[in-house]
């Protein structure tokens, strides 16, 4: 039994009081405890602001990039050990664990490269500016400088490694120190990641701190230069957005929350075609990878009514081959849900979808017999495919995210109807459309874009070359409008904006250029 | 006595119930009444979403630009009449009135030109995208499409024309319909502006609606594709940010609130020099223009301790020449505050500054004898210069914005101290620094940028060519961190982002290019 500690103000600290217990979701055995009782989290924030921030701001982008590269490298060196931790505390298969851990090191490596590219600068400049009045001397240019506060990252249970790393990579590259709080139930992996970073990554004091356990007063003292980034349930996101400190002090907040991600089979995609097969493959992967516990997992599948039965049968066939059980075993394709709480929520969610007019056509809400697991143990559920024949009436299907291996298949009448149905989700992280028809793609994409943070367009020519819709690339924005939280993360350099203040500089062009070390020349043709 | 009406769902509608009364702040005579009681504001929002939005989205940027150009043109045609309304309902001098009204037509004209430049497109594309996997076919590109909701604009009393126009110009160019609510006390000018636009600008039905009076249920039905932009008091901003609809449905919100804008005289600027004189001129203008009722007005003036007395005497001399009185008279330089409420707030604010350790060195909180005004009438106050010799102790000076012709002069010890003092304001819209010294400018600008939405750098070579710090140019972002609300408006094309959803598109490069009508070519050197 391990006692997790928090890494605050440059040292590992254990809380007092009655701790929370982390379990192995395959066996339900307790594996660790953690508590933040008695820890001074406000002091940790101030440590970040006064020690970590100045240290990071003294570094160039290239130097911060080199630091982030070290983070990636030292984590990669212990990859196998981290995978084992993920399997044990997360109930992930080895493949699922890699998705999280390689996602972490890959995203760090990406931002390390971006730091290299941004080079010796300490601020970002938008273009070369422009003449503001009739005088060619009086110039305007927008620059971005690191905020002087701390970035508090509150992460979800499903990606303990990637969640910590992808947020930290962007903040640290921007020059803003981080206090990261993993979800308690799967915090063991984040704790191991942090142990390794403290041991081997040579981070400046105060650049990165970790809170394992309850948030306590972590969010009470946020101020006008601080930012808060949250990934998790929409209800928690709404609570955070209304916090007194956030509301009264203009704390910047980014939320990545619930999302009823959709897959849409184009009207032209004939059963058996490469494009059709791509939808099947993606849907099964998105339903079952990480036991459906991904914010980008597909929850709704819309197909032309004529193909409804065929898609249902094809999905059932593929889902039937998914072996559920002990995720440490090689033949197992899907492990348990991460906690008893998640299992209860998934079962309740399936009930809600059924009450709303969907019916189960594959799997069940009840017990499964997982492979290689002691009888009656573990938070297992089977993949569940539902079907709703009247999708406009089945409101819960569009409004309630069941965070497990659960999706609902629905028919649409025409492309405009498909767009309307997707929009009933009120904003999502990713929508995937599968079509080779230019006109259908145009209509779908323009109809869906305002409701989607990302659209993956599957088609025959890239059927074997595309990423899965659930994969978040560091170069593309991650986030979505409305129910998905209205935020944006990553997106390459775009992600830095959240951590920086954009300022319009106005003045004597030559003097500004000298003082800021910028090239502020009029464009050649002017 | 005029009865203002609201323009909702394509027609002018008067509210019932007991109306609010608008007065002439010079004479205290009632001039208009208005009410929104009984009006269906939720229906107005839905009208915007279902009628205005589709009409705007069907137009190209160039077509929207042409529409915005008409708005500018038809308002310019009635400029003189609008100036008279501003003098009457706003208590503005003719020059102040032009600042508001020409600001409105100028900002509209700027966004009309931008629409022309953006051309025949209906969506914005960031660059030409990038290869996402090893396959050169699988491409990623970020596009921006108009949100499918309504933009609700809640404006401040001080710029009834510019506030309406600058927000509407950006939203309409982005393709998002607007419901604009001016502050009630000065709504007569916004009403006249809207009358003219309805009469002559040929706007699509539902593109622009106006609410004159109480907001009623205007904000209760905001949804996930809607946006809310507010300019006004920080306390109201905090209230709006915590609204249930905003918190629970990820309504995008932009706030431009209180700001203790600073002017900093560089350590090198000798009394009498061009740079020094620029600070004097700007400070007097910012204190008195629009009777100090500008969110960008200078509230704090920091000078090297050695020059404190001299700056005080020079400012006093210039302020003494400001004639206060009936703003319709040509010789009057400063009119009344806009309302009895503002007068009470300014007087209470001066008291607060005095209690905090500042003392008045010019003007007084009490009665003035305004020129050309019936005895005892009008909401007049004199310009008031305070001085705080211990600026770190005088907290209210940095925290309480007195929204009138009031500023506080303070000494600083060195450049780092000046930056710390500015930062005590916890975020502002604009900071102006006056120096010809490269090193001082670098230290000030880098220290102040995270706390400032804009920095005007005054120096000898542009002393006669610079804009005043209080002038908001449409090409530069307007907004500031922390106390200033944490938002951004304008900034040329940057301003459109608030009204659009950014979506990462991933797919077959050639197919995406065809479907979206984009050029998605790899860069030439690739």
PDB file of C-alpha atoms in Angstrom, chain A residues 224-325:
ATOM      1  CA  UNK A 224      -5.999  38.204 -12.119  1.00  0.00           C
ATOM      2  CA  UNK A 225      -2.830  36.804 -13.697  1.00  0.00           C
ATOM      3  CA  UNK A 226      -3.684  33.159 -12.957  1.00  0.00           C
ATOM      4  CA  UNK A 227      -5.361  30.671 -15.248  1.00  0.00           C
ATOM      5  CA  UNK A 228      -7.420  27.604 -14.507  1.00  0.00           C
ATOM      6  CA  UNK A 229      -7.706  24.729 -16.971  1.00  0.00           C
ATOM      7  CA  UNK A 230     -10.122  21.932 -16.247  1.00  0.00           C
ATOM      8  CA  UNK A 231     -10.934  18.670 -17.957  1.00  0.00           C
ATOM      9  CA  UNK A 232     -13.832  16.651 -16.604  1.00  0.00           C
ATOM     10  CA  UNK A 233     -17.564  16.626 -16.051  1.00  0.00           C
ATOM     11  CA  UNK A 234     -19.634  19.540 -17.276  1.00  0.00           C
ATOM     12  CA  UNK A 235     -21.285  19.980 -13.900  1.00  0.00           C
ATOM     13  CA  UNK A 236     -17.897  20.442 -12.242  1.00  0.00           C
ATOM     14  CA  UNK A 237     -16.897  22.806 -15.024  1.00  0.00           C
ATOM     15  CA  UNK A 238     -19.972  24.931 -14.381  1.00  0.00           C
ATOM     16  CA  UNK A 239     -19.132  24.978 -10.672  1.00  0.00           C
ATOM     17  CA  UNK A 240     -15.585  26.149 -11.386  1.00  0.00           C
ATOM     18  CA  UNK A 241     -16.740  28.839 -13.777  1.00  0.00           C
ATOM     19  CA  UNK A 242     -18.935  30.334 -11.062  1.00  0.00           C
ATOM     20  CA  UNK A 243     -16.264  30.316  -8.343  1.00  0.00           C
ATOM     21  CA  UNK A 244     -16.024  33.653  -6.602  1.00  0.00           C
ATOM     22  CA  UNK A 245     -12.320  34.095  -7.403  1.00  0.00           C
ATOM     23  CA  UNK A 246     -12.896  33.268 -11.068  1.00  0.00           C
ATOM     24  CA  UNK A 247     -15.927  35.500 -11.440  1.00  0.00           C
ATOM     25  CA  UNK A 248     -14.636  38.484  -9.502  1.00  0.00           C
ATOM     26  CA  UNK A 249     -11.005  38.529 -10.575  1.00  0.00           C
ATOM     27  CA  UNK A 250     -11.181  37.640 -14.271  1.00  0.00           C
ATOM     28  CA  UNK A 251      -9.221  34.430 -13.791  1.00  0.00           C
ATOM     29  CA  UNK A 252      -8.893  32.946 -17.247  1.00  0.00           C
ATOM     30  CA  UNK A 253     -10.596  29.593 -17.372  1.00  0.00           C
ATOM     31  CA  UNK A 254     -10.555  26.876 -20.003  1.00  0.00           C
ATOM     32  CA  UNK A 255     -12.982  23.991 -19.756  1.00  0.00           C
ATOM     33  CA  UNK A 256     -13.048  20.728 -21.652  1.00  0.00           C
ATOM     34  CA  UNK A 257     -16.177  18.906 -20.553  1.00  0.00           C
ATOM     35  CA  UNK A 258     -18.921  16.584 -21.760  1.00  0.00           C
ATOM     36  CA  UNK A 259     -19.179  15.801 -25.418  1.00  0.00           C
ATOM     37  CA  UNK A 260     -21.606  13.628 -27.344  1.00  0.00           C
ATOM     38  CA  UNK A 261     -19.223  13.098 -30.252  1.00  0.00           C
ATOM     39  CA  UNK A 262     -20.822  11.940 -33.473  1.00  0.00           C
ATOM     40  CA  UNK A 263     -19.836   9.819 -36.428  1.00  0.00           C
ATOM     41  CA  UNK A 264     -21.808  10.405 -39.632  1.00  0.00           C
ATOM     42  CA  UNK A 265     -21.826   7.963 -42.514  1.00  0.00           C
ATOM     43  CA  UNK A 266     -22.223   9.922 -45.745  1.00  0.00           C
ATOM     44  CA  UNK A 267     -25.196   9.254 -48.023  1.00  0.00           C
ATOM     45  CA  UNK A 268     -22.814   8.005 -50.700  1.00  0.00           C
ATOM     46  CA  UNK A 269     -20.889   5.450 -48.612  1.00  0.00           C
ATOM     47  CA  UNK A 270     -22.032   2.021 -49.715  1.00  0.00           C
ATOM     48  CA  UNK A 271     -21.792  -0.880 -47.262  1.00  0.00           C
ATOM     49  CA  UNK A 272     -18.503  -2.680 -47.760  1.00  0.00           C
ATOM     50  CA  UNK A 273     -16.752   0.320 -49.310  1.00  0.00           C
ATOM     51  CA  UNK A 274     -13.481   1.548 -47.836  1.00  0.00           C
ATOM     52  CA  UNK A 275     -15.219   4.625 -46.463  1.00  0.00           C
ATOM     53  CA  UNK A 276     -17.943   2.525 -44.856  1.00  0.00           C
ATOM     54  CA  UNK A 277     -15.393   0.134 -43.365  1.00  0.00           C
ATOM     55  CA  UNK A 278     -13.516   3.111 -41.959  1.00  0.00           C
ATOM     56  CA  UNK A 279     -16.598   4.201 -40.028  1.00  0.00           C
ATOM     57  CA  UNK A 280     -17.027   0.682 -38.636  1.00  0.00           C
ATOM     58  CA  UNK A 281     -13.396   0.414 -37.592  1.00  0.00           C
ATOM     59  CA  UNK A 282     -13.303   3.873 -36.028  1.00  0.00           C
ATOM     60  CA  UNK A 283     -16.585   3.386 -34.183  1.00  0.00           C
ATOM     61  CA  UNK A 284     -15.557   0.084 -32.635  1.00  0.00           C
ATOM     62  CA  UNK A 285     -12.191   1.512 -31.617  1.00  0.00           C
ATOM     63  CA  UNK A 286     -13.733   4.673 -30.170  1.00  0.00           C
ATOM     64  CA  UNK A 287     -16.340   2.668 -28.254  1.00  0.00           C
ATOM     65  CA  UNK A 288     -13.871   0.252 -26.689  1.00  0.00           C
ATOM     66  CA  UNK A 289     -10.470   1.934 -26.427  1.00  0.00           C
ATOM     67  CA  UNK A 290      -9.867   2.822 -22.781  1.00  0.00           C
ATOM     68  CA  UNK A 291     -13.247   1.177 -22.152  1.00  0.00           C
ATOM     69  CA  UNK A 292     -14.880   4.156 -23.789  1.00  0.00           C
ATOM     70  CA  UNK A 293     -13.486   6.517 -21.163  1.00  0.00           C
ATOM     71  CA  UNK A 294     -12.255   9.159 -23.552  1.00  0.00           C
ATOM     72  CA  UNK A 295     -13.714  12.615 -23.932  1.00  0.00           C
ATOM     73  CA  UNK A 296     -13.274  12.168 -27.690  1.00  0.00           C
ATOM     74  CA  UNK A 297     -14.969   8.750 -27.870  1.00  0.00           C
ATOM     75  CA  UNK A 298     -17.862   8.386 -30.313  1.00  0.00           C
ATOM     76  CA  UNK A 299     -21.227   8.424 -28.542  1.00  0.00           C
ATOM     77  CA  UNK A 300     -23.611   8.836 -31.490  1.00  0.00           C
ATOM     78  CA  UNK A 301     -23.494   7.156 -34.894  1.00  0.00           C
ATOM     79  CA  UNK A 302     -25.717   8.575 -37.626  1.00  0.00           C
ATOM     80  CA  UNK A 303     -26.269   6.580 -40.821  1.00  0.00           C
ATOM     81  CA  UNK A 304     -28.667   6.854 -43.762  1.00  0.00           C
ATOM     82  CA  UNK A 305     -31.879   5.070 -42.781  1.00  0.00           C
ATOM     83  CA  UNK A 306     -31.415   2.632 -45.659  1.00  0.00           C
ATOM     84  CA  UNK A 307     -28.188   1.353 -44.088  1.00  0.00           C
ATOM     85  CA  UNK A 308     -29.323   1.216 -40.476  1.00  0.00           C
ATOM     86  CA  UNK A 309     -29.795  -2.551 -40.230  1.00  0.00           C
ATOM     87  CA  UNK A 310     -26.597  -3.328 -42.063  1.00  0.00           C
ATOM     88  CA  UNK A 311     -24.465  -1.011 -39.929  1.00  0.00           C
ATOM     89  CA  UNK A 312     -26.056  -2.462 -36.816  1.00  0.00           C
ATOM     90  CA  UNK A 313     -25.199  -6.001 -37.837  1.00  0.00           C
ATOM     91  CA  UNK A 314     -21.672  -5.099 -38.870  1.00  0.00           C
ATOM     92  CA  UNK A 315     -20.996  -3.230 -35.620  1.00  0.00           C
ATOM     93  CA  UNK A 316     -22.446  -6.099 -33.563  1.00  0.00           C
ATOM     94  CA  UNK A 317     -20.195  -8.543 -35.321  1.00  0.00           C
ATOM     95  CA  UNK A 318     -17.080  -6.500 -34.641  1.00  0.00           C
ATOM     96  CA  UNK A 319     -18.063  -5.709 -31.049  1.00  0.00           C
ATOM     97  CA  UNK A 320     -18.669  -9.414 -30.373  1.00  0.00           C
ATOM     98  CA  UNK A 321     -14.974 -10.060 -30.962  1.00  0.00           C
ATOM     99  CA  UNK A 322     -13.891  -7.684 -28.179  1.00  0.00           C
ATOM    100  CA  UNK A 323     -12.615  -9.766 -25.279  1.00  0.00           C
ATOM    101  CA  UNK A 324     -13.298  -8.079 -21.916  1.00  0.00           C
ATOM    102  CA  UNK A 325     -11.186  -8.971 -18.890  1.00  0.00           C
TER     103      UNK A 325
END
